[in-house]
Amino acid sequence: MLSQEMIDRIIDEAFDVLGTIGLQFEHPKALALLGEHGQRIDRAAERAYLSRDFVERAIQSAPKRFSIWNITGDRSIEVGGDNVTYDPGSAAIKMLEVDGKVRPSTSADYIRLARLVHQLQNIRASSTSLVPSDVPIEVSDFYRLYLAVQNCDKPVVTGLFREESFPATLEIMTIVRGSEKEAVEKPMAIFDACPSSPLRWSVLTSESIMQCARHGLPSEIISVPLTGATGPVTISGTLVVHTAENLAGIALAQAVRPGAPVVYGGAPCIMDMRAGQTPFGSLETYMIDCAYAQIGKTFGFPIHSYMGLSDSKLVDSQAGSETAMGVILAALAGVNIVSGVGILDFITCQSLEKLVIDNELCGMAYRLIDGIRHRHEKMAIDFLPEAVKAGHFLGHPTTLKLFREEGYMPGKAVDRASAPQGGGGPSDYQRAQTIVKELLAREPFHLAPEKVRELDKVVLREAKEFGMEALPAFAG
C-alpha cells in the first residue's frame, strides 16, 4: 500500500507533530508523568510535547509480541508477527432481528452472542461487543466482561467507559483466574483506549492506558482520525495524525512501566461528505487500515484494525462484499487483532446471522494466508502413473489423506450443494438462521458456580450505587 519512502516520511512527520504541535492530555497525572520523564509540558493548555528520543526509547521497550489467554487459562493466542485473530469487535448498541427490525441490545442478546462466538472456530477471540440497555450505563463496561467470562471461553477484547470501572474490572478477572497474580501473568483481556482525534487524550483514555500498564495488562490504542473531519482530508495526512496518536499512547504506557504490552491500532475512516457518514466498510477505509498496519509493523508492533464489518443495515450483498474485502485484506496485511465480524450500520448493530456467515469468511482468509504448500519431494510425478491408469485421483491415498488440508471445508452457511430440482433453495441468511438455532441449543460454556456467585456479588455491589438492585433475568 505504501512505499518505504512514504512510510519513512509519514513517521518523520508524526515525530515532528509530537515535538512541535504536541498532544493534549486532559489527565493531570499523565501530564505530570510525562514531565517527570523530561518532556516539555504546557499545563495551562494541558499539552505535552514529546521528543523523538523519548518516543524512540518507548518504541524499543514496548513488547513486539505477547500472549492472551482463554478464560480457563489453558490455551493462549500470540498477538504479534503475522498471526491473525478475528473478534466481533466494538460496542454495538443495537441488535438486528431475523425479520430485519432493529432494537436496543439487552443482556440476553449478549449472552446469545457470546455463546455463539464460543462455538465459531474461526472467530478466535471474544469481545464485549454489545452494550446491554437493561443495566445502568455506569456499570455497562465491566458488566459486559462479567457476561463474557461466563459464556465464552475465548480471550476478550474489551474496554472501559468510566475510569472508576477499572477496579471492578480487575476484580472480575482476579476471581476468574483465582488471584491477581494469575490475572496478570495470563491476561484474558485486551483493553481498548480511544484517543480523541485530532491529538487529544481524555482523562478516561489516559487512565485506561496507565492502569493497564501499571498492572501489566495489554492495551489496544484505537486512534480514529476521520479524513476531512477529525483528520486531514488526505489519506497520507490522516496517517500522520494516526501515527502520532499511537506513538503518544505507547510512550505514555512505557513511561508508566517499560515493557507494558500495547497494540498499535485504530479505526480511522474516510469521510463521506455527501452523507456526513463514516463508511467503515469502504475501500478507502481499508486502504488506510492496511497502510497503518505497514507503519506499525515498521516499528515491530502488534497491529489491530476494524476490518470485518459492513455499513449495510441488513445482512445482504453489500454486507457480504464489504466484510469479505476487509477480512481478506486484514489477513494479507498481517493484522493481528481484526475486530468487527458480525457488525453492521457504522459499528452500531450486531447480527448473529452475519456472525455465522462471517465465521466462514474468516476460515477462507486463514486458508488464503496458509498458502500453497510443497508437501512432497515431487509435487505430482510420483502419483501420475497410478492415477493415469485409473483415470482419476479420487481413490489415491494422498487424496484421501490431504483433501481436507488443501481445501477449506466451509460449514452449512456456504452453499456448495447441487441445486434442488426446480432450482431455488434457502439463502445464506436463512441457512445462518438455522445454524444460530442449532448452536444455541447446544450445552453452553459454564464457569464454576462458586466463581459465578463471587462475580454476581461484585456486579451487584458496584451497581447498587446506580439504582440496580438485581441482575437482569438472563444475567445470573
Coordinates of C-alpha atoms in Angstrom, one line a residue:
M1 CA 0.0 0.0 0.0
L2 CA 2.8 2.4 0.9
S3 CA 6.3 2.6 -0.4
Q4 CA 9.1 2.6 2.1
E5 CA 9.9 6.2 1.3
M6 CA 6.3 7.2 2.1
I7 CA 6.3 5.2 5.3
D8 CA 9.5 7.0 6.4
R9 CA 8.1 10.4 5.5
I10 CA 4.8 9.7 7.5
I11 CA 6.8 8.6 10.5
D12 CA 9.2 11.6 10.4
E13 CA 6.2 14.0 10.1
A14 CA 4.5 12.3 13.0
F15 CA 7.6 12.8 15.1
D16 CA 7.6 16.4 14.1
V17 CA 3.9 16.7 15.2
L18 CA 4.7 15.1 18.6
G19 CA 7.6 17.5 19.2
T20 CA 6.3 20.8 17.8
I21 CA 2.5 20.7 17.9
G22 CA 2.2 18.2 20.8
L23 CA -0.9 16.5 22.2
Q24 CA -3.5 17.5 24.7
F25 CA -3.6 15.3 27.8
E26 CA -6.5 16.2 29.9
H27 CA -5.4 13.9 32.7
P28 CA -3.1 15.8 35.2
K29 CA -1.3 12.6 36.2
A30 CA -0.5 11.9 32.6
L31 CA 1.0 15.3 32.1
A32 CA 2.9 15.1 35.4
L33 CA 4.3 11.7 34.4
L34 CA 5.5 12.9 31.0
G35 CA 7.0 15.9 32.7
E36 CA 8.9 13.7 35.1
H37 CA 10.4 12.0 32.0
G38 CA 11.8 15.2 30.8
Q39 CA 9.1 16.2 28.3
R40 CA 8.0 19.8 27.8
I41 CA 4.7 20.5 29.4
D42 CA 2.3 23.4 29.0
R43 CA 0.0 22.9 31.9
A44 CA -2.4 25.7 31.1
A45 CA -3.0 24.2 27.7
E46 CA -2.9 20.6 29.0
R47 CA -0.3 20.0 26.3
A48 CA 2.7 17.7 26.2
Y49 CA 5.5 17.9 23.6
L50 CA 7.2 14.6 23.2
S51 CA 10.8 14.4 22.0
R52 CA 11.8 11.9 19.3
D53 CA 14.4 10.4 21.6
F54 CA 11.8 9.8 24.4
V55 CA 9.4 8.2 22.0
E56 CA 12.0 6.0 20.3
R57 CA 13.0 4.7 23.7
A58 CA 9.4 3.8 24.3
I59 CA 9.2 2.1 20.9
Q60 CA 12.2 0.0 21.9
S61 CA 10.8 -1.0 25.3
A62 CA 7.3 -2.0 24.1
P63 CA 7.0 -5.7 23.5
K64 CA 6.6 -6.8 20.0
R65 CA 4.7 -10.0 20.9
F66 CA 2.6 -11.1 23.9
S67 CA 0.0 -13.7 24.7
I68 CA -3.6 -13.5 25.7
W69 CA -5.3 -16.5 27.3
N70 CA -8.7 -18.1 27.3
I71 CA -11.0 -17.9 30.3
T72 CA -10.0 -21.3 31.7
G73 CA -6.3 -20.4 31.3
D74 CA -5.2 -23.5 29.4
R75 CA -4.8 -22.0 25.8
S76 CA -3.3 -18.8 24.5
I77 CA -3.1 -16.7 21.4
E78 CA 0.1 -15.0 20.4
V79 CA -0.5 -11.4 19.4
G80 CA 2.2 -10.2 17.1
G81 CA 4.1 -11.2 13.9
D82 CA 1.7 -12.1 11.2
N83 CA -0.7 -14.1 13.5
V84 CA -4.3 -13.1 12.7
T85 CA -7.2 -13.3 15.2
Y86 CA -10.8 -12.2 14.4
D87 CA -13.2 -10.9 17.1
P88 CA -16.7 -9.5 17.0
G89 CA -15.4 -6.1 17.9
S90 CA -16.6 -2.7 19.2
A91 CA -19.6 -1.8 21.4
A92 CA -22.8 -2.0 19.4
I93 CA -26.0 -0.7 20.9
K94 CA -28.5 -2.4 18.6
M95 CA -29.5 -5.9 17.7
L96 CA -30.7 -6.9 14.2
E97 CA -33.7 -9.3 14.5
V98 CA -34.3 -12.0 11.9
D99 CA -37.2 -10.0 10.4
G100 CA -34.9 -7.0 9.7
K101 CA -36.1 -4.9 12.6
V102 CA -33.6 -3.3 14.9
R103 CA -34.0 -2.8 18.7
P104 CA -31.7 -1.9 21.7
S105 CA -29.5 -4.7 22.7
T106 CA -30.0 -6.5 26.0
S107 CA -28.2 -8.8 28.4
A108 CA -29.9 -11.8 26.8
D109 CA -28.6 -10.7 23.4
Y110 CA -25.1 -10.5 24.6
I111 CA -25.3 -13.9 26.2
R112 CA -26.5 -15.4 22.9
L113 CA -23.7 -13.7 21.0
A114 CA -21.1 -14.9 23.5
R115 CA -22.4 -18.5 23.4
L116 CA -22.3 -18.3 19.6
V117 CA -18.7 -17.0 19.5
H118 CA -17.7 -19.8 21.8
Q119 CA -18.6 -22.3 19.1
L120 CA -17.4 -20.5 16.0
Q121 CA -14.0 -21.9 15.4
N122 CA -12.6 -19.2 13.0
I123 CA -13.6 -16.3 15.4
R124 CA -10.7 -17.0 17.9
A125 CA -11.4 -14.2 20.3
S126 CA -14.5 -12.8 22.0
S127 CA -15.2 -9.2 22.8
T128 CA -17.6 -7.1 24.8
S129 CA -19.3 -6.3 21.5
L130 CA -22.8 -5.4 22.7
V131 CA -23.8 -2.8 25.3
P132 CA -26.9 -4.1 27.2
S133 CA -29.6 -1.5 27.6
D134 CA -31.1 -3.2 30.6
V135 CA -28.4 -2.1 33.1
P136 CA -27.2 1.4 34.1
I137 CA -24.7 2.8 31.6
E138 CA -22.4 3.5 34.5
V139 CA -21.8 -0.3 35.0
S140 CA -22.2 -1.5 31.5
D141 CA -18.4 -1.7 30.8
F142 CA -17.4 -4.2 33.4
Y143 CA -20.9 -5.8 33.3
R144 CA -20.2 -6.8 29.7
L145 CA -17.0 -8.5 30.8
Y146 CA -18.9 -10.2 33.6
L147 CA -21.2 -11.7 31.0
A148 CA -18.4 -12.5 28.6
V149 CA -16.3 -14.7 31.0
Q150 CA -19.4 -16.8 31.9
N151 CA -20.5 -17.6 28.4
C152 CA -17.4 -18.0 26.2
D153 CA -14.0 -19.5 26.9
K154 CA -12.1 -17.3 24.4
P155 CA -9.9 -14.2 25.2
V156 CA -11.8 -11.0 25.3
V157 CA -11.3 -7.6 23.7
T158 CA -12.9 -5.1 26.0
G159 CA -12.6 -1.5 27.3
L160 CA -13.7 1.0 29.9
F161 CA -16.5 3.6 29.7
R162 CA -15.5 5.2 33.1
E163 CA -12.1 5.4 34.8
E164 CA -13.8 4.4 38.0
S165 CA -14.6 1.0 36.5
F166 CA -11.1 -0.4 36.4
P167 CA -11.0 -1.8 40.0
A168 CA -14.2 -3.8 39.4
T169 CA -12.9 -5.0 36.1
L170 CA -9.7 -6.2 37.6
E171 CA -11.6 -7.9 40.4
I172 CA -13.7 -9.8 37.9
M173 CA -10.5 -11.1 36.1
T174 CA -9.0 -11.9 39.5
I175 CA -12.0 -14.0 40.5
V176 CA -11.9 -15.9 37.2
R177 CA -8.1 -16.6 37.5
G178 CA -8.0 -17.2 41.2
S179 CA -5.5 -14.4 42.0
E180 CA -4.4 -11.0 40.7
K181 CA -1.0 -12.5 40.0
E182 CA -2.6 -15.1 37.7
A183 CA -4.8 -12.5 36.1
V184 CA -1.7 -10.5 35.2
E185 CA 0.5 -13.5 34.2
K186 CA -2.2 -14.9 32.0
P187 CA -4.2 -11.9 30.8
M188 CA -7.6 -12.8 29.4
A189 CA -8.4 -9.4 28.0
I190 CA -7.1 -6.5 25.9
F191 CA -8.3 -3.1 26.8
D192 CA -9.2 -0.6 24.1
A193 CA -8.1 3.0 24.6
C194 CA -9.5 5.6 22.3
P195 CA -7.8 9.0 21.8
S196 CA -10.0 11.8 20.5
S197 CA -8.7 13.0 17.2
P198 CA -7.0 15.3 16.4
L199 CA -4.3 14.8 19.0
R200 CA -6.3 14.7 22.3
W201 CA -6.2 12.2 25.1
S202 CA -9.1 12.3 27.5
V203 CA -8.9 11.6 31.2
L204 CA -10.6 8.2 30.6
T205 CA -8.3 7.1 27.8
S206 CA -5.2 8.2 29.6
E207 CA -6.3 6.5 32.8
S208 CA -7.1 3.2 31.0
I209 CA -3.6 3.2 29.4
M210 CA -1.9 4.0 32.7
Q211 CA -3.9 1.5 34.8
C212 CA -3.3 -1.3 32.3
A213 CA 0.4 -0.5 32.1
R214 CA 0.7 -0.3 35.8
H215 CA -0.8 -3.8 36.2
G216 CA 1.0 -5.3 33.1
L217 CA -2.3 -5.8 31.2
P218 CA -2.5 -5.3 27.4
S219 CA -3.9 -2.1 25.9
E220 CA -5.0 -1.5 22.4
I221 CA -4.9 2.0 21.0
I222 CA -7.9 2.9 18.9
S223 CA -7.0 6.1 17.0
V224 CA -9.9 7.3 14.9
P225 CA -9.0 10.3 12.7
L226 CA -11.6 10.8 10.0
T227 CA -10.4 12.2 6.7
G228 CA -11.5 15.8 6.3
A229 CA -13.3 15.9 9.7
T230 CA -11.0 15.0 12.7
G231 CA -8.0 14.3 10.4
P232 CA -6.6 15.9 7.3
V233 CA -8.6 15.3 4.1
T234 CA -5.8 13.3 2.5
I235 CA -5.2 9.7 3.5
S236 CA -1.5 10.4 3.9
G237 CA -2.2 13.3 6.2
T238 CA -4.6 11.2 8.3
L239 CA -1.9 8.6 8.6
V240 CA 0.4 11.2 10.1
V241 CA -2.2 12.0 12.8
H242 CA -2.9 8.3 13.4
T243 CA 0.8 7.6 13.8
A244 CA 1.3 10.4 16.2
E245 CA -1.6 9.4 18.4
N246 CA -0.5 5.8 18.6
L247 CA 3.1 6.7 19.4
A248 CA 1.9 9.1 22.1
G249 CA -0.1 6.3 23.7
I250 CA 2.7 3.8 23.5
A251 CA 5.1 6.4 25.1
L252 CA 2.6 7.0 27.9
A253 CA 2.3 3.3 28.6
Q254 CA 6.1 2.8 28.6
A255 CA 6.5 5.8 30.9
V256 CA 4.3 4.1 33.4
R257 CA 6.0 0.7 33.1
P258 CA 8.7 -0.2 30.5
G259 CA 7.6 -3.4 28.8
A260 CA 3.9 -2.8 29.2
P261 CA 2.1 -4.6 26.3
V262 CA 0.4 -2.3 23.8
V263 CA -1.2 -2.9 20.4
Y264 CA -0.9 -0.3 17.6
G265 CA -4.4 0.0 16.4
G266 CA -7.3 2.2 15.4
A267 CA -10.5 2.8 13.4
P268 CA -9.6 5.6 11.1
C269 CA -12.0 6.2 8.3
I270 CA -12.7 8.0 5.1
M271 CA -15.5 10.6 5.5
D272 CA -18.4 10.5 3.0
M273 CA -19.1 14.2 2.7
R274 CA -22.4 13.6 0.8
A275 CA -24.0 11.6 3.6
G276 CA -22.0 13.0 6.5
Q277 CA -21.1 9.5 7.4
T278 CA -18.0 7.4 8.1
P279 CA -18.2 4.3 5.9
F280 CA -16.1 1.7 7.8
G281 CA -16.7 -0.8 5.1
S282 CA -15.4 1.4 2.2
L283 CA -12.3 0.5 0.1
E284 CA -10.6 3.8 1.2
T285 CA -11.0 3.0 4.8
Y286 CA -9.5 -0.4 4.3
M287 CA -6.6 1.3 2.4
I288 CA -6.0 3.4 5.5
D289 CA -6.1 0.3 7.7
C290 CA -3.6 -1.6 5.5
A291 CA -1.3 1.4 5.3
Y292 CA -1.2 2.0 9.1
A293 CA -0.6 -1.7 9.5
Q294 CA 2.6 -1.3 7.4
I295 CA 3.6 1.7 9.5
G296 CA 3.0 -0.2 12.8
K297 CA 4.9 -3.2 11.5
T298 CA 7.8 -0.9 10.6
F299 CA 8.1 -0.4 14.4
G300 CA 7.5 -4.1 15.0
F301 CA 4.3 -3.6 17.0
P302 CA 1.3 -5.9 17.2
I303 CA -1.5 -4.5 15.0
H304 CA -5.2 -4.0 15.4
S305 CA -7.9 -2.8 13.0
Y306 CA -11.6 -2.8 12.3
M307 CA -11.9 -4.7 9.0
G308 CA -14.5 -7.3 9.2
L309 CA -17.7 -5.2 9.2
S310 CA -20.2 -3.5 7.0
D311 CA -22.2 -0.3 6.9
S312 CA -25.2 -2.0 5.4
K313 CA -28.3 -2.2 7.6
L314 CA -29.1 -5.8 6.6
V315 CA -27.2 -9.0 6.0
D316 CA -27.2 -8.5 2.2
S317 CA -24.8 -8.4 -0.7
Q318 CA -23.3 -5.1 0.5
A319 CA -22.7 -6.7 3.9
G320 CA -21.0 -9.7 2.3
S321 CA -18.8 -7.8 -0.1
E322 CA -17.6 -5.2 2.4
T323 CA -17.0 -7.8 5.1
A324 CA -15.2 -10.2 2.7
M325 CA -13.0 -7.4 1.4
G326 CA -12.0 -6.4 4.9
V327 CA -11.4 -9.9 6.3
I328 CA -9.2 -10.8 3.3
L329 CA -7.2 -7.6 3.3
A330 CA -6.6 -7.8 7.0
A331 CA -5.3 -11.3 6.7
L332 CA -3.0 -10.4 3.8
A333 CA -1.8 -7.3 5.8
G334 CA -0.9 -9.4 8.8
V335 CA -3.2 -7.5 11.1
N336 CA -3.1 -9.4 14.5
I337 CA -6.4 -8.4 16.0
V338 CA -9.2 -7.9 13.5
S339 CA -12.4 -6.5 15.0
G340 CA -15.8 -6.2 13.5
V341 CA -17.2 -9.5 12.4
G342 CA -21.0 -9.6 12.9
I343 CA -21.2 -5.8 12.8
L344 CA -23.4 -3.6 10.7
D345 CA -24.6 0.0 10.4
F346 CA -21.4 2.0 11.2
I347 CA -20.4 -0.2 14.1
T348 CA -23.7 0.2 15.9
C349 CA -25.5 -3.0 15.3
Q350 CA -24.8 -6.7 15.7
S351 CA -26.3 -9.7 13.9
L352 CA -26.0 -13.3 15.0
E353 CA -26.6 -14.5 11.4
K354 CA -23.9 -12.2 10.0
L355 CA -21.6 -13.6 12.7
V356 CA -22.2 -17.1 11.4
I357 CA -21.6 -16.1 7.8
D358 CA -18.5 -14.1 8.7
N359 CA -17.1 -17.1 10.5
E360 CA -16.8 -18.8 7.1
L361 CA -15.2 -15.7 5.5
C362 CA -12.6 -15.8 8.3
G363 CA -12.0 -19.5 7.6
M364 CA -11.4 -18.7 4.0
A365 CA -9.0 -16.0 4.9
Y366 CA -7.0 -18.3 7.2
R367 CA -6.8 -20.8 4.3
L368 CA -5.5 -18.0 2.0
I369 CA -2.6 -17.0 4.3
D370 CA -1.7 -20.6 4.9
G371 CA -0.7 -20.5 1.3
I372 CA 0.2 -23.3 -1.2
R373 CA 2.4 -25.9 0.4
H374 CA 5.1 -28.2 -1.0
R375 CA 4.0 -31.4 0.7
H376 CA 6.2 -34.0 -1.2
E377 CA 9.6 -34.1 -2.8
K378 CA 7.9 -34.4 -6.1
M379 CA 4.7 -32.4 -6.5
A380 CA 2.9 -34.7 -9.0
I381 CA 5.1 -37.0 -11.0
D382 CA 5.3 -39.8 -8.4
F383 CA 1.5 -40.1 -8.3
L384 CA 0.8 -39.7 -12.0
P385 CA 1.4 -43.3 -13.3
E386 CA -1.1 -44.9 -11.0
A387 CA -3.7 -42.1 -11.5
V388 CA -3.3 -42.1 -15.3
K389 CA -4.0 -45.8 -15.3
A390 CA -7.1 -45.4 -13.1
G391 CA -8.2 -42.3 -15.0
H392 CA -8.6 -40.2 -11.8
F393 CA -7.1 -39.3 -8.4
L394 CA -10.2 -39.8 -6.3
G395 CA -9.1 -43.0 -4.6
H396 CA -5.4 -42.2 -4.4
P397 CA -4.1 -42.4 -0.8
T398 CA -2.7 -38.8 -1.0
T399 CA -6.2 -37.6 -2.0
L400 CA -7.8 -39.3 1.0
K401 CA -5.1 -38.0 3.3
L402 CA -4.8 -34.4 2.2
F403 CA -8.0 -33.2 0.6
R404 CA -9.2 -31.6 3.9
E405 CA -5.9 -29.7 4.3
E406 CA -5.7 -28.5 0.7
G407 CA -9.1 -27.0 0.5
Y408 CA -11.1 -25.1 3.2
M409 CA -14.3 -27.0 4.1
P410 CA -16.9 -24.5 5.0
G411 CA -19.9 -25.3 7.1
K412 CA -23.6 -25.2 6.1
A413 CA -23.6 -21.4 5.9
V414 CA -21.9 -21.8 2.5
D415 CA -23.9 -23.5 -0.2
R416 CA -21.9 -25.9 -2.4
A417 CA -24.6 -28.4 -3.0
S418 CA -26.3 -29.1 -6.3
A419 CA -29.4 -27.2 -6.9
P420 CA -32.7 -29.0 -6.0
Q421 CA -35.0 -30.0 -8.8
G422 CA -36.8 -26.9 -9.9
G423 CA -34.0 -24.6 -8.6
G424 CA -34.0 -22.3 -5.7
G425 CA -33.1 -23.2 -2.1
P426 CA -32.5 -21.3 1.1
S427 CA -30.5 -18.1 1.1
D428 CA -27.3 -17.7 3.1
Y429 CA -29.3 -15.6 5.6
Q430 CA -31.9 -18.4 6.0
R431 CA -29.1 -21.0 6.4
A432 CA -27.4 -18.8 9.0
Q433 CA -30.7 -18.6 11.0
T434 CA -30.9 -22.4 11.2
I435 CA -27.2 -22.6 12.3
V436 CA -27.8 -20.0 15.0
K437 CA -30.7 -22.0 16.4
E438 CA -28.7 -25.2 16.3
L439 CA -25.6 -23.8 18.0
L440 CA -27.6 -22.0 20.7
A441 CA -29.4 -25.3 21.5
R442 CA -26.2 -26.9 22.5
E443 CA -24.8 -27.1 26.0
P444 CA -23.2 -23.8 26.7
F445 CA -19.8 -23.0 28.3
H446 CA -20.1 -22.8 32.1
L447 CA -17.8 -21.0 34.6
A448 CA -17.5 -22.7 38.0
P449 CA -20.6 -21.9 40.1
E450 CA -18.6 -20.6 43.0
K451 CA -16.9 -18.1 40.7
V452 CA -20.2 -17.0 39.3
R453 CA -21.5 -16.3 42.8
E454 CA -18.5 -14.1 43.5
L455 CA -18.9 -12.3 40.2
D456 CA -22.6 -11.7 41.0
K457 CA -21.6 -10.0 44.3
V458 CA -19.1 -7.7 42.6
V459 CA -21.6 -6.5 40.0
L460 CA -24.5 -6.0 42.5
R461 CA -22.2 -4.2 44.9
E462 CA -21.0 -1.8 42.2
A463 CA -24.4 -1.4 40.5
K464 CA -26.3 -0.6 43.7
E465 CA -25.0 3.0 43.6
F466 CA -26.8 3.5 40.3
G467 CA -30.1 2.0 41.4
M468 CA -29.6 -1.6 40.1
E469 CA -30.8 -3.9 42.9
A470 CA -31.0 -7.2 41.0
L471 CA -29.4 -8.8 37.9
P472 CA -31.4 -8.9 34.7
A473 CA -33.3 -12.2 34.3
F474 CA -30.7 -13.7 31.8
A475 CA -27.6 -12.5 33.6
G476 CA -27.1 -14.6 36.6

